[in-house]
Amino acid sequence: MENTLQVHISNLNNQIKGLSIADSLKLLTNLFPKKVTFSTSFSIEDQVIAHDILDNHIPVSIFTLDTGRLFAETYYVWTTTNEKYNTKIKAYYPSRELLEDYLNEKGPNAFYESVENRKGCCYIRKVEPLKRALHGQAVWVTGLRAEHSAERKNLQLIEWDENNQVIKYNPLLHWPTAAVREYINEHDIPYNTLHDKGFVSIGCAPCTRAIKPGEDFRAGRWWWEESSKKECGLHEAGNEIKVNQQ
């Protein structure tokens, strides 16, 4: 089964080789009609992908995870994106029961107290809603870039996500930050102005800060934790079948 899956993923990587993002998405939507979806956090990377989908009218569904603790600037980009492209990006929210139980037991800022509490909060606000959003989908499009962390340098454009049982497509994986910025400016795409203030990876407001000169891309996320390998669980390292491109 695993060998068959590896061949399938390898074939997909070969099929998109040399194609633009838009043409790659069109290929995937032809192969998996109505089963290709894109998760956006309204980062500059995600805005590039959203533009390619919406401006080219590619049949990829778009959703976001509203954790309930996002920055005001993030909600502004969400609104302006809907207006510019005449669309309505679907939102998934935390389970009311899970969130109420967590808050009543631990309090609203328990994530500062331990890694376990923080991961519990991330699970309720992000991971569990993501699983609902991906249910029944075949391809998950993401804005992951290799520059974001050392772990992401080993990713492939197309991979198998074992946790969510979907094919994952990372179209901007090898794009440098300068190229992302240039594309945003060239196409007049709405973007989060926090990126102009030192924020690189933007998540929930209580868990995100601007990075300082010389710090790595992920330093602004959960900065109070000592570990340098910090993820929320959406893109858990080590759960993908890696297939080297020839």
mmCIF file of C-alpha atoms in Angstrom:
data_model
loop_
_atom_site.group_PDB
_atom_site.id
_atom_site.type_symbol
_atom_site.label_atom_id
_atom_site.label_comp_id
_atom_site.label_asym_id
_atom_site.label_seq_id
_atom_site.Cartn_x
_atom_site.Cartn_y
_atom_site.Cartn_z
ATOM 1 C CA MET A 1 0.000 0.000 0.000
ATOM 2 C CA GLU A 2 2.792 2.400 0.992
ATOM 3 C CA ASN A 3 4.762 1.648 -2.198
ATOM 4 C CA THR A 4 1.658 2.295 -4.323
ATOM 5 C CA LEU A 5 1.126 5.605 -2.518
ATOM 6 C CA GLN A 6 4.753 6.578 -3.022
ATOM 7 C CA VAL A 7 4.460 5.937 -6.753
ATOM 8 C CA HIS A 8 1.250 7.973 -6.902
ATOM 9 C CA ILE A 9 2.836 10.948 -5.111
ATOM 10 C CA SER A 10 5.970 10.679 -7.264
ATOM 11 C CA ASN A 11 3.831 10.703 -10.416
ATOM 12 C CA LEU A 12 1.981 13.809 -9.256
ATOM 13 C CA ASN A 13 5.278 15.585 -8.554
ATOM 14 C CA ASN A 14 6.445 14.713 -12.071
ATOM 15 C CA GLN A 15 3.180 15.931 -13.609
ATOM 16 C CA ILE A 16 3.393 19.384 -12.032
ATOM 17 C CA LYS A 17 7.104 19.815 -12.724
ATOM 18 C CA GLY A 18 7.617 23.056 -14.633
ATOM 19 C CA LEU A 19 3.987 24.132 -14.336
ATOM 20 C CA SER A 20 2.850 27.439 -12.855
ATOM 21 C CA ILE A 21 0.883 27.379 -9.614
ATOM 22 C CA ALA A 22 -2.337 28.097 -11.483
ATOM 23 C CA ASP A 23 -1.716 25.307 -14.019
ATOM 24 C CA SER A 24 -0.744 22.890 -11.232
ATOM 25 C CA LEU A 25 -3.993 23.671 -9.416
ATOM 26 C CA LYS A 26 -5.977 23.192 -12.620
ATOM 27 C CA LEU A 27 -4.323 19.808 -13.107
ATOM 28 C CA LEU A 28 -5.160 18.753 -9.537
ATOM 29 C CA THR A 29 -8.765 19.908 -9.825
ATOM 30 C CA ASN A 30 -9.118 17.896 -13.048
ATOM 31 C CA LEU A 31 -7.718 14.809 -11.325
ATOM 32 C CA PHE A 32 -9.718 15.341 -8.116
ATOM 33 C CA PRO A 33 -12.841 17.338 -9.044
ATOM 34 C CA LYS A 34 -14.493 19.150 -6.114
ATOM 35 C CA LYS A 35 -11.963 17.615 -3.729
ATOM 36 C CA VAL A 36 -9.159 20.196 -3.722
ATOM 37 C CA THR A 37 -9.206 22.706 -0.864
ATOM 38 C CA PHE A 38 -6.949 25.520 0.315
ATOM 39 C CA SER A 39 -6.475 26.600 3.931
ATOM 40 C CA THR A 40 -5.639 30.280 4.366
ATOM 41 C CA SER A 41 -4.441 32.180 7.414
ATOM 42 C CA PHE A 42 -4.274 35.350 5.277
ATOM 43 C CA SER A 43 -0.477 35.434 5.449
ATOM 44 C CA ILE A 44 1.405 36.911 2.485
ATOM 45 C CA GLU A 45 2.039 33.383 1.202
ATOM 46 C CA ASP A 46 -1.602 32.434 1.455
ATOM 47 C CA GLN A 47 -2.678 35.645 -0.244
ATOM 48 C CA VAL A 48 -0.523 34.780 -3.268
ATOM 49 C CA ILE A 49 -2.214 31.386 -3.560
ATOM 50 C CA ALA A 50 -5.693 32.818 -2.962
ATOM 51 C CA HIS A 51 -5.091 35.339 -5.746
ATOM 52 C CA ASP A 52 -4.104 32.587 -8.199
ATOM 53 C CA ILE A 53 -7.209 30.572 -7.306
ATOM 54 C CA LEU A 54 -9.727 33.420 -7.290
ATOM 55 C CA ASP A 55 -8.333 35.517 -10.152
ATOM 56 C CA ASN A 56 -8.213 32.470 -12.429
ATOM 57 C CA HIS A 57 -11.554 31.054 -11.231
ATOM 58 C CA ILE A 58 -9.996 27.703 -10.389
ATOM 59 C CA PRO A 59 -12.481 25.380 -8.632
ATOM 60 C CA VAL A 60 -10.567 25.089 -5.370
ATOM 61 C CA SER A 61 -12.563 25.668 -2.190
ATOM 62 C CA ILE A 62 -10.985 28.073 0.323
ATOM 63 C CA PHE A 63 -11.403 27.995 4.080
ATOM 64 C CA THR A 64 -9.841 29.564 7.159
ATOM 65 C CA LEU A 65 -9.609 28.554 10.809
ATOM 66 C CA ASP A 66 -10.988 31.319 13.008
ATOM 67 C CA THR A 67 -9.519 30.556 16.413
ATOM 68 C CA GLY A 68 -11.353 33.437 18.059
ATOM 69 C CA ARG A 69 -8.066 35.104 19.037
ATOM 70 C CA LEU A 70 -6.771 36.457 15.744
ATOM 71 C CA PHE A 71 -5.346 39.927 15.180
ATOM 72 C CA ALA A 72 -7.670 42.712 14.030
ATOM 73 C CA GLU A 73 -5.372 43.085 11.001
ATOM 74 C CA THR A 74 -6.054 39.471 10.041
ATOM 75 C CA TYR A 75 -9.806 40.022 10.052
ATOM 76 C CA TYR A 76 -9.272 43.126 7.914
ATOM 77 C CA VAL A 77 -7.399 41.112 5.262
ATOM 78 C CA TRP A 78 -10.165 38.507 5.342
ATOM 79 C CA THR A 79 -12.763 41.210 4.687
ATOM 80 C CA THR A 80 -10.829 42.985 1.941
ATOM 81 C CA THR A 81 -10.057 39.684 0.202
ATOM 82 C CA ASN A 82 -13.755 38.802 0.117
ATOM 83 C CA GLU A 83 -14.512 42.238 -1.307
ATOM 84 C CA LYS A 84 -11.735 42.322 -3.919
ATOM 85 C CA TYR A 85 -12.511 38.897 -5.369
ATOM 86 C CA ASN A 86 -16.255 38.910 -4.721
ATOM 87 C CA THR A 87 -16.023 35.716 -2.692
ATOM 88 C CA LYS A 88 -16.926 34.364 0.736
ATOM 89 C CA ILE A 89 -14.132 32.419 2.371
ATOM 90 C CA LYS A 90 -15.594 29.747 4.621
ATOM 91 C CA ALA A 91 -14.653 29.709 8.305
ATOM 92 C CA TYR A 92 -14.297 26.764 10.660
ATOM 93 C CA TYR A 93 -14.505 27.442 14.391
ATOM 94 C CA PRO A 94 -13.481 25.557 17.540
ATOM 95 C CA SER A 95 -15.938 23.089 19.011
ATOM 96 C CA ARG A 96 -17.987 24.999 21.599
ATOM 97 C CA GLU A 97 -17.970 22.081 24.044
ATOM 98 C CA LEU A 98 -14.218 21.485 23.838
ATOM 99 C CA LEU A 99 -13.406 25.176 24.138
ATOM 100 C CA GLU A 100 -15.767 25.818 27.035
ATOM 101 C CA ASP A 101 -14.417 22.824 28.968
ATOM 102 C CA TYR A 102 -10.832 23.965 28.395
ATOM 103 C CA LEU A 103 -11.476 27.578 29.406
ATOM 104 C CA ASN A 104 -13.565 26.693 32.434
ATOM 105 C CA GLU A 105 -10.938 24.253 33.694
ATOM 106 C CA LYS A 106 -7.716 26.055 32.823
ATOM 107 C CA GLY A 107 -8.546 29.715 32.160
ATOM 108 C CA PRO A 108 -8.192 31.935 29.068
ATOM 109 C CA ASN A 109 -4.384 32.244 29.112
ATOM 110 C CA ALA A 110 -3.397 28.744 30.252
ATOM 111 C CA PHE A 111 -1.236 28.311 27.137
ATOM 112 C CA TYR A 112 1.437 30.476 28.784
ATOM 113 C CA GLU A 113 1.727 28.039 31.708
ATOM 114 C CA SER A 114 2.961 24.887 29.958
ATOM 115 C CA VAL A 115 3.664 23.390 26.546
ATOM 116 C CA GLU A 116 0.964 20.810 27.262
ATOM 117 C CA ASN A 117 -1.626 23.532 27.843
ATOM 118 C CA ARG A 118 -0.517 25.407 24.738
ATOM 119 C CA LYS A 119 -0.753 22.317 22.555
ATOM 120 C CA GLY A 120 -4.158 21.600 24.046
ATOM 121 C CA CYS A 121 -5.314 25.077 23.074
ATOM 122 C CA CYS A 122 -3.875 24.676 19.563
ATOM 123 C CA TYR A 123 -5.628 21.350 19.192
ATOM 124 C CA ILE A 124 -9.027 22.801 20.096
ATOM 125 C CA ARG A 125 -8.688 26.013 18.101
ATOM 126 C CA LYS A 126 -6.822 24.667 15.041
ATOM 127 C CA VAL A 127 -6.211 20.939 14.712
ATOM 128 C CA GLU A 128 -9.717 19.646 15.407
ATOM 129 C CA PRO A 129 -11.389 22.258 13.139
ATOM 130 C CA LEU A 130 -8.849 21.451 10.409
ATOM 131 C CA LYS A 131 -9.797 17.785 10.501
ATOM 132 C CA ARG A 132 -13.422 18.767 9.959
ATOM 133 C CA ALA A 133 -12.456 21.087 7.110
ATOM 134 C CA LEU A 134 -10.399 18.394 5.356
ATOM 135 C CA HIS A 135 -12.942 15.625 5.775
ATOM 136 C CA GLY A 136 -13.841 14.215 2.376
ATOM 137 C CA GLN A 137 -11.121 16.185 0.573
ATOM 138 C CA ALA A 138 -8.390 14.618 -1.567
ATOM 139 C CA VAL A 139 -5.878 17.499 -1.840
ATOM 140 C CA TRP A 140 -4.938 20.094 0.773
ATOM 141 C CA VAL A 141 -3.178 23.187 -0.610
ATOM 142 C CA THR A 142 -0.958 25.046 1.880
ATOM 143 C CA GLY A 143 1.271 28.125 2.019
ATOM 144 C CA LEU A 144 4.251 26.358 3.609
ATOM 145 C CA ARG A 145 7.679 27.673 2.594
ATOM 146 C CA ALA A 146 11.089 26.109 3.170
ATOM 147 C CA GLU A 147 12.429 29.393 4.576
ATOM 148 C CA HIS A 148 10.032 29.219 7.516
ATOM 149 C CA SER A 149 11.930 26.554 9.476
ATOM 150 C CA ALA A 150 14.715 23.986 9.188
ATOM 151 C CA GLU A 151 12.158 21.165 9.306
ATOM 152 C CA ARG A 152 10.306 22.531 6.286
ATOM 153 C CA LYS A 153 13.409 22.505 4.082
ATOM 154 C CA ASN A 154 12.929 18.741 3.643
ATOM 155 C CA LEU A 155 9.345 18.971 2.407
ATOM 156 C CA GLN A 156 8.318 18.240 -1.165
ATOM 157 C CA LEU A 157 5.942 20.154 -3.422
ATOM 158 C CA ILE A 158 3.488 17.280 -3.196
ATOM 159 C CA GLU A 159 3.425 14.894 -0.221
ATOM 160 C CA TRP A 160 1.142 12.525 1.605
ATOM 161 C CA ASP A 161 -0.192 13.838 4.922
ATOM 162 C CA GLU A 162 -0.709 10.759 7.051
ATOM 163 C CA ASN A 163 -2.435 12.566 9.930
ATOM 164 C CA ASN A 164 -5.168 13.962 7.715
ATOM 165 C CA GLN A 165 -5.124 11.245 5.038
ATOM 166 C CA VAL A 166 -4.843 13.732 2.182
ATOM 167 C CA ILE A 167 -2.368 14.733 -0.504
ATOM 168 C CA LYS A 168 -0.675 17.979 0.494
ATOM 169 C CA TYR A 169 0.436 20.488 -2.143
ATOM 170 C CA ASN A 170 2.899 23.217 -1.086
ATOM 171 C CA PRO A 171 3.087 25.471 -4.187
ATOM 172 C CA LEU A 172 5.257 28.214 -2.633
ATOM 173 C CA LEU A 173 7.685 25.828 -0.954
ATOM 174 C CA HIS A 174 10.760 27.136 -2.789
ATOM 175 C CA TRP A 175 9.752 30.790 -3.084
ATOM 176 C CA PRO A 176 12.006 33.259 -1.220
ATOM 177 C CA THR A 177 10.367 36.032 0.788
ATOM 178 C CA ALA A 178 11.409 38.655 -1.767
ATOM 179 C CA ALA A 179 9.537 36.817 -4.524
ATOM 180 C CA VAL A 180 6.389 36.588 -2.395
ATOM 181 C CA ARG A 181 6.548 40.311 -1.629
ATOM 182 C CA GLU A 182 7.135 41.169 -5.279
ATOM 183 C CA TYR A 183 4.106 39.134 -6.357
ATOM 184 C CA ILE A 184 1.905 40.806 -3.728
ATOM 185 C CA ASN A 185 2.964 44.268 -4.919
ATOM 186 C CA GLU A 186 2.769 43.452 -8.631
ATOM 187 C CA HIS A 187 -0.833 42.229 -8.396
ATOM 188 C CA ASP A 188 -2.018 44.675 -5.729
ATOM 189 C CA ILE A 189 -3.088 41.831 -3.446
ATOM 190 C CA PRO A 190 -4.452 42.676 0.032
ATOM 191 C CA TYR A 191 -2.001 41.609 2.726
ATOM 192 C CA ASN A 192 -1.571 41.739 6.481
ATOM 193 C CA THR A 193 0.246 44.967 7.393
ATOM 194 C CA LEU A 194 1.756 43.230 10.432
ATOM 195 C CA HIS A 195 4.239 41.791 7.925
ATOM 196 C CA ASP A 196 5.601 45.343 7.584
ATOM 197 C CA LYS A 197 6.191 45.499 11.345
ATOM 198 C CA GLY A 198 8.454 42.487 11.792
ATOM 199 C CA PHE A 199 5.788 39.812 11.999
ATOM 200 C CA VAL A 200 6.738 36.878 9.790
ATOM 201 C CA SER A 201 4.530 33.990 10.893
ATOM 202 C CA ILE A 202 1.194 35.369 12.113
ATOM 203 C CA GLY A 203 -1.126 33.263 14.241
ATOM 204 C CA CYS A 204 -3.187 34.044 17.313
ATOM 205 C CA ALA A 205 -2.558 37.470 18.834
ATOM 206 C CA PRO A 206 -1.493 36.235 22.312
ATOM 207 C CA CYS A 207 0.977 33.784 20.779
ATOM 208 C CA THR A 208 2.655 35.893 18.084
ATOM 209 C CA ARG A 209 5.197 38.720 18.227
ATOM 210 C CA ALA A 210 7.469 40.478 15.763
ATOM 211 C CA ILE A 211 10.910 38.936 15.345
ATOM 212 C CA LYS A 212 14.130 40.769 16.094
ATOM 213 C CA PRO A 213 17.017 41.201 13.618
ATOM 214 C CA GLY A 214 18.924 37.925 13.341
ATOM 215 C CA GLU A 215 16.141 35.769 14.769
ATOM 216 C CA ASP A 216 14.769 32.874 12.732
ATOM 217 C CA PHE A 217 11.351 32.907 11.106
ATOM 218 C CA ARG A 218 9.633 30.965 13.893
ATOM 219 C CA ALA A 219 11.032 32.972 16.808
ATOM 220 C CA GLY A 220 7.898 35.073 16.995
ATOM 221 C CA ARG A 221 5.610 32.097 17.615
ATOM 222 C CA TRP A 222 5.174 30.900 21.232
ATOM 223 C CA TRP A 223 8.338 32.857 22.065
ATOM 224 C CA TRP A 224 8.168 31.958 25.784
ATOM 225 C CA GLU A 225 8.872 28.289 25.025
ATOM 226 C CA GLU A 226 12.494 27.174 25.015
ATOM 227 C CA SER A 227 12.266 24.607 22.213
ATOM 228 C CA SER A 228 13.289 25.799 18.760
ATOM 229 C CA LYS A 229 10.968 23.228 17.137
ATOM 230 C CA LYS A 230 7.552 24.756 17.676
ATOM 231 C CA GLU A 231 4.470 23.756 15.718
ATOM 232 C CA CYS A 232 0.764 23.936 16.480
ATOM 233 C CA GLY A 233 0.020 20.491 15.068
ATOM 234 C CA LEU A 234 -1.411 21.521 11.701
ATOM 235 C CA HIS A 235 1.791 20.533 9.918
ATOM 236 C CA GLU A 236 3.229 17.918 12.226
ATOM 237 C CA ALA A 237 6.750 16.983 11.110
ATOM 238 C CA GLY A 238 7.470 13.376 10.338
ATOM 239 C CA ASN A 239 4.019 12.289 9.230
ATOM 240 C CA GLU A 240 4.560 12.623 5.506
ATOM 241 C CA ILE A 241 5.906 10.091 3.062
ATOM 242 C CA LYS A 242 8.839 11.895 1.483
ATOM 243 C CA VAL A 243 9.423 11.270 -2.210
ATOM 244 C CA ASN A 244 12.525 12.787 -3.744
ATOM 245 C CA GLN A 245 11.979 14.526 -7.042
ATOM 246 C CA GLN A 246 14.244 13.454 -9.853
#
